[in-house]
Coordinates of C-alpha atoms and ligand atoms in Angstrom, one line a residue:
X298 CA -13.4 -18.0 25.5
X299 CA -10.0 -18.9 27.7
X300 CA -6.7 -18.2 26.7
X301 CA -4.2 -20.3 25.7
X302 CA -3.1 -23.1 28.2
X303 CA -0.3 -25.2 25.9
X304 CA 2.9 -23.4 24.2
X305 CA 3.8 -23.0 20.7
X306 CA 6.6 -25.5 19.9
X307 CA 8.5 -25.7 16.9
X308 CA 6.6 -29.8 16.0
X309 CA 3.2 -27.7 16.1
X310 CA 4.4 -25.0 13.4
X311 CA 5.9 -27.4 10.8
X312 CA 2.6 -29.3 11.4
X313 CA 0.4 -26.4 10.7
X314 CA 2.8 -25.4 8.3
X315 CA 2.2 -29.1 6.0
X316 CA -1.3 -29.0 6.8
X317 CA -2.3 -26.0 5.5
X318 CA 0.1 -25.3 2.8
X319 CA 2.5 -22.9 4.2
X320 CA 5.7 -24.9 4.0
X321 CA 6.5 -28.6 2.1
X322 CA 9.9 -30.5 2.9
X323 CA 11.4 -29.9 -0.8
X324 CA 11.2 -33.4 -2.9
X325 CA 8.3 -34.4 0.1
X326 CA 7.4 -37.7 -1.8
X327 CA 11.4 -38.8 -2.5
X328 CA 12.3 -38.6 0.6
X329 CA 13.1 -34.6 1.3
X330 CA 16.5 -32.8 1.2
X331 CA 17.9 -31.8 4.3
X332 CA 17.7 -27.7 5.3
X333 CA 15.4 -27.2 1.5
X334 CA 12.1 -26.2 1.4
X335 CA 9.2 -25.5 -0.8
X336 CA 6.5 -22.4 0.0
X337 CA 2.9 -23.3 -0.3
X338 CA 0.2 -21.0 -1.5
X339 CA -0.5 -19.8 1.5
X340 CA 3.0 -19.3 2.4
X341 CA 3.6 -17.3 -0.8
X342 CA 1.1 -15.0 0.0
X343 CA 2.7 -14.4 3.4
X344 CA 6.2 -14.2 2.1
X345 CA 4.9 -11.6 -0.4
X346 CA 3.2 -9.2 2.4
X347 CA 6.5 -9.9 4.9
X348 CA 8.5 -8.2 1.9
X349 CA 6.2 -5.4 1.1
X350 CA 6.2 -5.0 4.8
X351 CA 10.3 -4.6 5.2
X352 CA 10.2 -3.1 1.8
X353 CA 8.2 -0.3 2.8
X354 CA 9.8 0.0 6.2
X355 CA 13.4 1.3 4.5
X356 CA 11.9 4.2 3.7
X357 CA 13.7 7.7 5.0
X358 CA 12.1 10.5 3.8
X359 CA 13.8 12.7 1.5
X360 CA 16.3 10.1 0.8
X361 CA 17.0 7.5 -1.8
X362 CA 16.5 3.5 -1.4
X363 CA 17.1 2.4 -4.6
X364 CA 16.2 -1.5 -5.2
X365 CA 18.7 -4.1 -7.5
X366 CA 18.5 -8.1 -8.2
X367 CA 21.7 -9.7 -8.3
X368 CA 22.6 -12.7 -10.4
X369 CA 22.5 -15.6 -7.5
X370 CA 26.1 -17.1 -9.1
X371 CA 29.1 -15.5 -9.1
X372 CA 32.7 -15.7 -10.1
X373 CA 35.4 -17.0 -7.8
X374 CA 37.2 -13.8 -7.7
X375 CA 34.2 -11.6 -6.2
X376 CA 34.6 -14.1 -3.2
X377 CA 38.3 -14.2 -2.6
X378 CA 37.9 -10.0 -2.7
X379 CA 35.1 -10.6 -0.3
X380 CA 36.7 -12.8 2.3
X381 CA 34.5 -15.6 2.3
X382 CA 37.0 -18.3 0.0
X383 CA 39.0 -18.6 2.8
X384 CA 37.0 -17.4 6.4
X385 CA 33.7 -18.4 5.6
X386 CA 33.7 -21.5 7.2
X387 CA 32.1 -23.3 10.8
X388 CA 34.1 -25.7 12.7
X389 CA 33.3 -29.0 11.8
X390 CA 33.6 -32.7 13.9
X391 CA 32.4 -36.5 13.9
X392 CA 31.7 -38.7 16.7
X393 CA 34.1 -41.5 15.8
X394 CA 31.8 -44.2 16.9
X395 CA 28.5 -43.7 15.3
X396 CA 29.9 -40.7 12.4
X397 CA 27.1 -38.3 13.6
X398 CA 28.0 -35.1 12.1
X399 CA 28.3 -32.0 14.0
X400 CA 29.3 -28.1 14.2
X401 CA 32.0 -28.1 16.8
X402 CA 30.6 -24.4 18.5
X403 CA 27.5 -26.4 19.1
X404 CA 28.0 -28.7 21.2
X405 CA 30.3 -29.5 24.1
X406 CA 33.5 -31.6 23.1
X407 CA 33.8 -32.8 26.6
X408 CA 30.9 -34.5 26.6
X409 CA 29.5 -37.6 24.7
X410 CA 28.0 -37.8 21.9
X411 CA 24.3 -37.2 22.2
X412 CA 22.8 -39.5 19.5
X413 CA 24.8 -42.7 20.6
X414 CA 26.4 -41.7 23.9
X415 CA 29.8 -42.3 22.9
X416 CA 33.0 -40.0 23.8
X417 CA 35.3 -40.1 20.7
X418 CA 35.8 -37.1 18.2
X419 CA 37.4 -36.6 15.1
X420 CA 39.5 -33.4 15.4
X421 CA 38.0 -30.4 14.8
X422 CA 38.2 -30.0 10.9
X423 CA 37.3 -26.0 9.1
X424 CA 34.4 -26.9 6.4
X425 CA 33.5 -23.8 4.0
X426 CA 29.9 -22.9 3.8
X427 CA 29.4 -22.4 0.2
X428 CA 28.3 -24.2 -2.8
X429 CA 31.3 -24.4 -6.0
X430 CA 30.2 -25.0 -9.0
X431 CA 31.5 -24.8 -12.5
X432 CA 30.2 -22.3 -15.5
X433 CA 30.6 -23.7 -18.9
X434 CA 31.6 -27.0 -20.4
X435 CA 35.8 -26.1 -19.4
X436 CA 36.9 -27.8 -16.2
X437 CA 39.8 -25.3 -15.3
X438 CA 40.1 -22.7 -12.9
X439 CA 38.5 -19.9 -14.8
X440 CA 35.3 -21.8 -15.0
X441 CA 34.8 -22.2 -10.7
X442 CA 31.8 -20.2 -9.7
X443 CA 29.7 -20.1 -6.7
X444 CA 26.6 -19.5 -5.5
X445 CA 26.0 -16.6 -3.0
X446 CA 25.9 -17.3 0.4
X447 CA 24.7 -13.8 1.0
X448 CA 23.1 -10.8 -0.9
X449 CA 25.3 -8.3 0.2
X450 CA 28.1 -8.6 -2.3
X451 CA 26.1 -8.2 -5.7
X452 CA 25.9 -4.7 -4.2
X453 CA 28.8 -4.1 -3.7
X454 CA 29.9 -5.2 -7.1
X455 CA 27.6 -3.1 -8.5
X456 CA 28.5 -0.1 -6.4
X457 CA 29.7 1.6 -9.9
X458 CA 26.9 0.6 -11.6
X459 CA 24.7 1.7 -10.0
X460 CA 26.4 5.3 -9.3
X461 CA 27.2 5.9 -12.6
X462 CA 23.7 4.8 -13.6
X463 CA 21.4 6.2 -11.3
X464 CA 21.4 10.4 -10.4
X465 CA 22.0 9.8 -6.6
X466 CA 24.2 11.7 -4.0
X467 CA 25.9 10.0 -0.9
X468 CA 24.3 8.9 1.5
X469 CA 21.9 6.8 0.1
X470 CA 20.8 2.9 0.3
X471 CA 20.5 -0.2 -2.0
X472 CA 18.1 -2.9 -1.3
X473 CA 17.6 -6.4 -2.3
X474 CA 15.4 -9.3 -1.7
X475 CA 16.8 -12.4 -2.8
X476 CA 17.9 -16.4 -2.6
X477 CA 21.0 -17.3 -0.4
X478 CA 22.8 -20.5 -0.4
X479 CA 24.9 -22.3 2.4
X480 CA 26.1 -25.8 2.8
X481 CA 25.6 -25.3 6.8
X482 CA 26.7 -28.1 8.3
X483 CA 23.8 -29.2 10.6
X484 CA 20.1 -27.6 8.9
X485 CA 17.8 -27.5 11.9
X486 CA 14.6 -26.0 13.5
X487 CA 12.8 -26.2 10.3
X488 CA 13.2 -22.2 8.5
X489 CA 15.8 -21.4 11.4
X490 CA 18.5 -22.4 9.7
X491 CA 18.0 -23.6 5.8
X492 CA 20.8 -24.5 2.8
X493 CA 19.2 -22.8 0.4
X494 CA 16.8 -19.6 2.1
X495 CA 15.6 -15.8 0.6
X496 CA 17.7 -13.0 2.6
X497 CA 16.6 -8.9 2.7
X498 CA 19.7 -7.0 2.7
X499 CA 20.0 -3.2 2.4
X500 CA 23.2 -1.3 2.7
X501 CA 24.2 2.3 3.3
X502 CA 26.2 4.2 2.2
X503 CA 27.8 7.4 3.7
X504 CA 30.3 9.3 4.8
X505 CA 32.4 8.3 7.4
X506 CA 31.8 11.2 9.3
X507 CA 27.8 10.2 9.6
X508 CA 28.4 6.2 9.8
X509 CA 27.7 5.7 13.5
X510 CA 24.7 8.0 13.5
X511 CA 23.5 6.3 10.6
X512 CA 23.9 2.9 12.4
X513 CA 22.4 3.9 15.5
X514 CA 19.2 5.3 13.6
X515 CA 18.6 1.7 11.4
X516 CA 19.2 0.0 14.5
X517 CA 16.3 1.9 15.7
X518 CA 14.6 1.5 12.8
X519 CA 14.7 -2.2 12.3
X520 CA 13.2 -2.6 15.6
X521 CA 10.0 -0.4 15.3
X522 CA 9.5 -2.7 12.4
X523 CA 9.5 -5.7 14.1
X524 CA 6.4 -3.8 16.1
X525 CA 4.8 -2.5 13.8
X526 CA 4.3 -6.2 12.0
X527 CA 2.9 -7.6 15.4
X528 CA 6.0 -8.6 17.6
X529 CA 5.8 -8.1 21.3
X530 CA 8.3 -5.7 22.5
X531 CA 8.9 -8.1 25.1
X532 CA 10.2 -10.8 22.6
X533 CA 12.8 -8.7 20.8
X534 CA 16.0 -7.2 21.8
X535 CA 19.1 -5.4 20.8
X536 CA 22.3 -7.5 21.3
X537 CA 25.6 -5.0 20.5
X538 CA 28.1 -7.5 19.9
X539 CA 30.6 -7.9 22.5
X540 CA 34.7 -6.5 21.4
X541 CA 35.6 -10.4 20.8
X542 CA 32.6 -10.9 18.7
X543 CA 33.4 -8.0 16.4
X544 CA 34.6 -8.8 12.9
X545 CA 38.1 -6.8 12.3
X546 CA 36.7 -4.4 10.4
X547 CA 33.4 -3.6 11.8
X548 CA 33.4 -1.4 14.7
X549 CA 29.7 -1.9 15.8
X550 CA 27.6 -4.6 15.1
X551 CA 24.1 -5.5 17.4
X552 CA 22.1 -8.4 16.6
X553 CA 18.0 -8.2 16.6
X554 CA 17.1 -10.9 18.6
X555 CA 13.5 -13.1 19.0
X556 CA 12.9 -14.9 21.7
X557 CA 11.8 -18.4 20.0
X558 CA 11.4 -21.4 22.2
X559 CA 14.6 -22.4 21.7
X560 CA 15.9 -19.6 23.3
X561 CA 16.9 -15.6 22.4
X562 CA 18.7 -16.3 18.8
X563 CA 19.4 -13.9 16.3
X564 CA 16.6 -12.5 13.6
X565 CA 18.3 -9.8 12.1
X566 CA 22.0 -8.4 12.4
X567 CA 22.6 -5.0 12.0
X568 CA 26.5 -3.7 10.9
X569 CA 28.7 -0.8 10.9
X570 CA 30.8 -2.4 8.3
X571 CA 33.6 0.4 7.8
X572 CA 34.6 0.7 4.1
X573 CA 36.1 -2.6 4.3
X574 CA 33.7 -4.4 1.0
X575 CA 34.1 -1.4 -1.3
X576 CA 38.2 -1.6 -0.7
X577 CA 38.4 -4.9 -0.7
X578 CA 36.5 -4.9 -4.7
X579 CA 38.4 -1.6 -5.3
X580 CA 42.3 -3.7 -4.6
X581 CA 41.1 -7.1 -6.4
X582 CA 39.3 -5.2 -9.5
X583 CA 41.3 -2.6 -9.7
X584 CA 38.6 -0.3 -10.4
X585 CA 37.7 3.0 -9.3
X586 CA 34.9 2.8 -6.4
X587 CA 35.7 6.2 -4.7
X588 CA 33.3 8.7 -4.8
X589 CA 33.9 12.7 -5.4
X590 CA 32.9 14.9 -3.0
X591 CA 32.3 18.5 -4.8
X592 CA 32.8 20.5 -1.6
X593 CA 35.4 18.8 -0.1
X594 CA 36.8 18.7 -3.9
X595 CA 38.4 14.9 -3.1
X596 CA 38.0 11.4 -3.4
X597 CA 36.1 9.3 -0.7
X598 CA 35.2 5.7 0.0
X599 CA 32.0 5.8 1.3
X600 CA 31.2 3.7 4.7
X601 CA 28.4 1.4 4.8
X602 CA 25.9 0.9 7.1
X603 CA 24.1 -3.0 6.4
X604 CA 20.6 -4.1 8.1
X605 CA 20.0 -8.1 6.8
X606 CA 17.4 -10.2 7.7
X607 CA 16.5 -13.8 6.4
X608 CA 12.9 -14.0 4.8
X609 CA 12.5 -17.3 6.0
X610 CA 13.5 -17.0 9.1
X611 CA 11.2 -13.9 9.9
X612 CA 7.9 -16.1 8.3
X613 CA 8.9 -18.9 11.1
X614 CA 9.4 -15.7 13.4
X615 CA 5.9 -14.6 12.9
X616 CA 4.6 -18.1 13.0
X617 CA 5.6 -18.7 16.5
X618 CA 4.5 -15.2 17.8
X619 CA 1.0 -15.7 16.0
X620 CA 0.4 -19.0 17.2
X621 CA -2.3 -19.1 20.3
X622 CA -4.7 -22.0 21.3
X623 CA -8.2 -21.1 23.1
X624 CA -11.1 -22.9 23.8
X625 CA -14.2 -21.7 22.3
X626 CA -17.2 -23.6 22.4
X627 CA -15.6 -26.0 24.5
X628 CA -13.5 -27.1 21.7
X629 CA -8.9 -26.0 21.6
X630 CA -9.3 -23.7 18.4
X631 CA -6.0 -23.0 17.0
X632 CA -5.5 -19.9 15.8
X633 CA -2.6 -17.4 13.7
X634 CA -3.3 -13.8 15.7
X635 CA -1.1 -12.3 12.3
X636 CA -1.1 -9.0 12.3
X637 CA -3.2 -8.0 8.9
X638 CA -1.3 -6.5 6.6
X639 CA 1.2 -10.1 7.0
X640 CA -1.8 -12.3 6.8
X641 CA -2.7 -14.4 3.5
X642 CA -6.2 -13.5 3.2
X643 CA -7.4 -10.4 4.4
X644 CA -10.8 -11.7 4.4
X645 CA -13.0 -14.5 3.8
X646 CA -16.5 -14.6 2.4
X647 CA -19.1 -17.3 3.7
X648 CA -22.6 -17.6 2.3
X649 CA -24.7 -19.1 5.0
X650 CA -26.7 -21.5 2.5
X651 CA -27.0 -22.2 -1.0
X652 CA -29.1 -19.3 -2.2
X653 CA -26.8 -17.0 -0.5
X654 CA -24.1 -18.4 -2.7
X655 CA -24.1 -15.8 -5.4
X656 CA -24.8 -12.7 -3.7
X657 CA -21.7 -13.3 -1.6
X658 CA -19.8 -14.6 -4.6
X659 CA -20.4 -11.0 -6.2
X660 CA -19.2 -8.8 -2.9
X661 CA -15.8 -11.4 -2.7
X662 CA -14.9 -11.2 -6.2
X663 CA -15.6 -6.9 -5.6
X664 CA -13.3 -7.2 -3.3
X665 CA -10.9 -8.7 -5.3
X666 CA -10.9 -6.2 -8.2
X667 CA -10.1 -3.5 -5.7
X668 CA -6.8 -5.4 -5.1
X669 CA -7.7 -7.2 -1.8
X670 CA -6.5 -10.9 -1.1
X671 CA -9.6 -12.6 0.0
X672 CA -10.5 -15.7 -0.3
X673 CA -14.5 -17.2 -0.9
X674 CA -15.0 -20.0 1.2
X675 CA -18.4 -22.1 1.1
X676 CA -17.9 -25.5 2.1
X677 CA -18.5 -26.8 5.6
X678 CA -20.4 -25.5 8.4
X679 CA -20.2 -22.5 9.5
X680 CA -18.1 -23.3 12.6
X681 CA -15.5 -25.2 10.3
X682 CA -14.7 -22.5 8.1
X683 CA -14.3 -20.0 11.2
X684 CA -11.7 -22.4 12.4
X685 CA -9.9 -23.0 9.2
X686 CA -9.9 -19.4 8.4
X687 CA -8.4 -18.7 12.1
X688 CA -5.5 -21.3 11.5
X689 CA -4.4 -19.6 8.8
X690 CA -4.8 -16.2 9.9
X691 CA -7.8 -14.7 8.2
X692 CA -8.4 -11.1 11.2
X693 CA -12.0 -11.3 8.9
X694 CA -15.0 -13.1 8.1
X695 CA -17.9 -12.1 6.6
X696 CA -21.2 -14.0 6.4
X697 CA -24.1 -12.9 4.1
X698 CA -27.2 -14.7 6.0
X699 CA -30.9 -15.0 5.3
X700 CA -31.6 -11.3 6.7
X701 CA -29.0 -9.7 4.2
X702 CA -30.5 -9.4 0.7
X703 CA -33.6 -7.5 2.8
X704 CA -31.3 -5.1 4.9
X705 CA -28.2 -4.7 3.0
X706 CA -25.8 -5.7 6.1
X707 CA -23.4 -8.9 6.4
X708 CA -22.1 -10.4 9.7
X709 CA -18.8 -9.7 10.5
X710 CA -16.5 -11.8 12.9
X711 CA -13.5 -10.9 14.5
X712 CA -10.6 -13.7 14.5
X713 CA -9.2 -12.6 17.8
X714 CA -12.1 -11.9 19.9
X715 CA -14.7 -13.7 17.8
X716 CA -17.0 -10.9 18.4
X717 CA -19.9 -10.1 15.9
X718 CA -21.6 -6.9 14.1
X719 CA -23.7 -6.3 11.1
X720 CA -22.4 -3.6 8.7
X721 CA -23.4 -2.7 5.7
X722 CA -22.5 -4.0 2.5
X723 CA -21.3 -0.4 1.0
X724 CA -19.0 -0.4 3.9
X725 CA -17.0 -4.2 3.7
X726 CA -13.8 -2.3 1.8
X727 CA -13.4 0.4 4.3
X728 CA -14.1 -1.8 7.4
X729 CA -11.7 -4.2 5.8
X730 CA -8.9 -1.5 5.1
X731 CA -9.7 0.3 8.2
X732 CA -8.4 -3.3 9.9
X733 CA -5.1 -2.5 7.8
X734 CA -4.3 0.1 9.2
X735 CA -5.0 -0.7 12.3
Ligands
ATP131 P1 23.7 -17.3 12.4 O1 24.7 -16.8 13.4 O2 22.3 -17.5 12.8 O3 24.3 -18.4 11.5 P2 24.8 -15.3 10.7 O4 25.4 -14.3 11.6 O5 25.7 -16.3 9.9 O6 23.6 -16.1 11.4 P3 24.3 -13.4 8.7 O7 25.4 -13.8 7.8 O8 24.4 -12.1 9.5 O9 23.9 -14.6 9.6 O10 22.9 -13.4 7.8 C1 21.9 -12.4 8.0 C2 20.6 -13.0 8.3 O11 20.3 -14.0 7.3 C3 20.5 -13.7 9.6 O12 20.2 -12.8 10.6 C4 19.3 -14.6 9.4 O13 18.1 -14.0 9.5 C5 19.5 -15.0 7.9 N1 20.2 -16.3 7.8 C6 21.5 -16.6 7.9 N2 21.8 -17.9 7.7 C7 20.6 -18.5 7.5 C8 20.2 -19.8 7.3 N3 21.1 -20.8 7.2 N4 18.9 -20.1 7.2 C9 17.9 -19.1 7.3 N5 18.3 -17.8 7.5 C10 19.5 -17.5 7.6

């Protein structure tokens, strides 16, 4: 076995991606819509272990996470409190010549137009990111709603809700997995940068006194994640935003990057967001979202401290660190080196012939009432079904052979290393947790 000779690149992923059922273009067979996407099986099973996997990771011990779902449509006046009616919006300009659309920070003005090689631009107009809709069958201005271009808020909004419904002291955090939407202007490299994609937000709350403590530990934090779900060190980093990049009311704000092949871009940001959402709710509702401090016998505002990473964008993340090509047997095997606990399947089961069917039919289906993803696979040879189970990730195959009903052992293969062993049968769930762990 030789390692791998040609790099991942982003045309291999969304090919794997189609082919395997991880990802379909949205409305595939009318044509697509542009930055949408559908998850596959096995992407659903992936996205479902990537958010047990960050949903686990908030944990601090002795202190509360609690978890909420916000509604994904809002009224208008939650976004004018929050800023983003009239500064969420990217620079927008045409090329006169050929109206190719573009976002004016990504490309050079000066320049000429890279699709038709003219020079001649519209000027730069602001375009607003999110989608307006209207509630109801009234077309007035009390019926304008919108749907979320990030999570964050419906926690905020809820920040008396939640207080006033839950037994929980300052500091603590709330959590939430759930569908963002934004018109951006130019949707590219495939889950990189969607319309409609899931985002992972958790924000924390505390006392001024504690925020920068507080930031500097979930900055710490978010990055031993990103190792412990199989990222080289080497291909993440912490990017503090430069004094120019801050927004006004955030006095620290770092970016997680990856290093994809387009370049070091950011996964996750993490923000030292001052009290400045709470306030902001507090002046446009005119409701109460101070907190009471029984020592200090006064009012507070508590700070927030926000980690938020997209879903999608972490799947495509993982994707591109997993992907390795090798030759084995003389042939290019393609091959997802996920770490386990991400993967779809934990394991596969493959009876060598047709008598072995059953037997290894029982084991998989054992498996799968002790709560394991696994998958039964029996069609192909052999060698097919140990390279479709390494394109999509599977650390584990197991083989019951001609041998096994007389010693009690299957064969067990190793994705990575393709090495063999026999175990025994009474010990398939703890070799296959035992990998879990690993
Ligand atoms: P970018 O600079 O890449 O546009 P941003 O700074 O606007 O990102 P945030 O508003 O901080 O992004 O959103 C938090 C996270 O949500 C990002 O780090 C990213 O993982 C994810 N995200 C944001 N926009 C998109 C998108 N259009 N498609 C997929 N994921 C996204």
């Amino acid at each position: 076995m030789t390692t791998a000779t040609s790099p991942v690149t982003l045309e291999k992923i969304v090919a794997l991606c189609k082919r395997r059922g991880f990802v379909y273009q949205t409305a595939d067979i009318y044509g697509g819509l542009n930055g949408v996407y559908d998850t596959g099986p096995l992407g659903t099973l992936m996205k479902q272990n990537i958010r047990a996997a960050w949903t686990n990771s908030l944990k601090i011990p002795g202190q509360e996470m609690l978890f909420i779902e916000g509604s994904l449509i809002s009224p208008q006046a939650v976004w004018e409190a929050s800023g983003h009616i009239s500064g969420f919006q990217d620079p927008m300009v045409d090329c006169l010549s050929c109206k190719h659309r573009y976002r004016a920070d990504d490309i050079d003005l000066t320049k000429a137009c890279s699709f038709c090689g003219n020079l001649s631009w519209t000027p730069i107009r602001q375009f607003n990111l999110m989608f307006k809709t209207q509630v109801g069958a009234a077309e007035d201005a009390s019926s304008v709603a919108y749907l979320r271009p990030e999570t964050a808020q419906s926690i905020f909004i809820n920040f008396k809700n939640i207080m006033a419904s839950n037994r929980v002291k300052i500091p603590f955090g709330v959590a939430q997995i759930g569908k963002a939407f934004r018109n951006e202007i130019t949707p590219k490299q495939f889950l990189f940068r969607m319309r409609e994609f899931e985002q992972m937000e958790m924000e924390w709350f505390c006392p001024e006194s504690s925020a920068m403590e507080y930031f500097e530990l979930w900055s710490a934090k978010r990055k031993k994640f990103y190792a412990a779900i199989g990222i080289k060190e080497e291909h993440i980093r912490i990017r503090p935003h430069e004094a120019d990049e801050l927004s006004h009311y955030s006095s620290a704000t770092s970016d997680i990057e990856y290093l994809f092949p387009f370049g070091w871009k950011e996964l996750e940001g993490v923000a030292y967001r001052g009290n400045y959402d709470l306030s902001k709710h507090m002046e446009f509702s005119g409701k109460d979202l101070s907190v009471y401090d029984e020592q200090e016998k006064t009012s507070f505002i508590p700070h927030v401290v926000e980690c938020s990473v997209g879903t999608d964008r972490l799947f495509l993340t993982l994707l591109f660190e997993a992907y390795h090509e090798d030759i084995v047997g003389g042939e290019t095997r393609i091959l997802l080196k996920l770490h386990p606990t991400i993967a779809p399947f934990k394991a596969a089961f493959m009876p060598l012939s047709k008598q072995q069917l059953e037997p290894m039919e029982k084991i998989c289906l054992a498996m799968k009432d002790k709560g394991l993803t696994v998958q039964f696979d029996a069609t192909g040879s052999i060698g097919k079904r140990y390279r479709r189970q390494d394109e999509i990730g599977t650390p584990l195959c197991f083989t019951y052979d001609f041998d096994s009903e007389s010693t009690g052992t299957v064969t067990v293969r190793n994705r990575d290393t393709t090495a063999q062993e026999r175990i025994s049968i009474d010990t398939i769930e703890e070799y296959i947790r035992n990998t879990l762990r690993a």
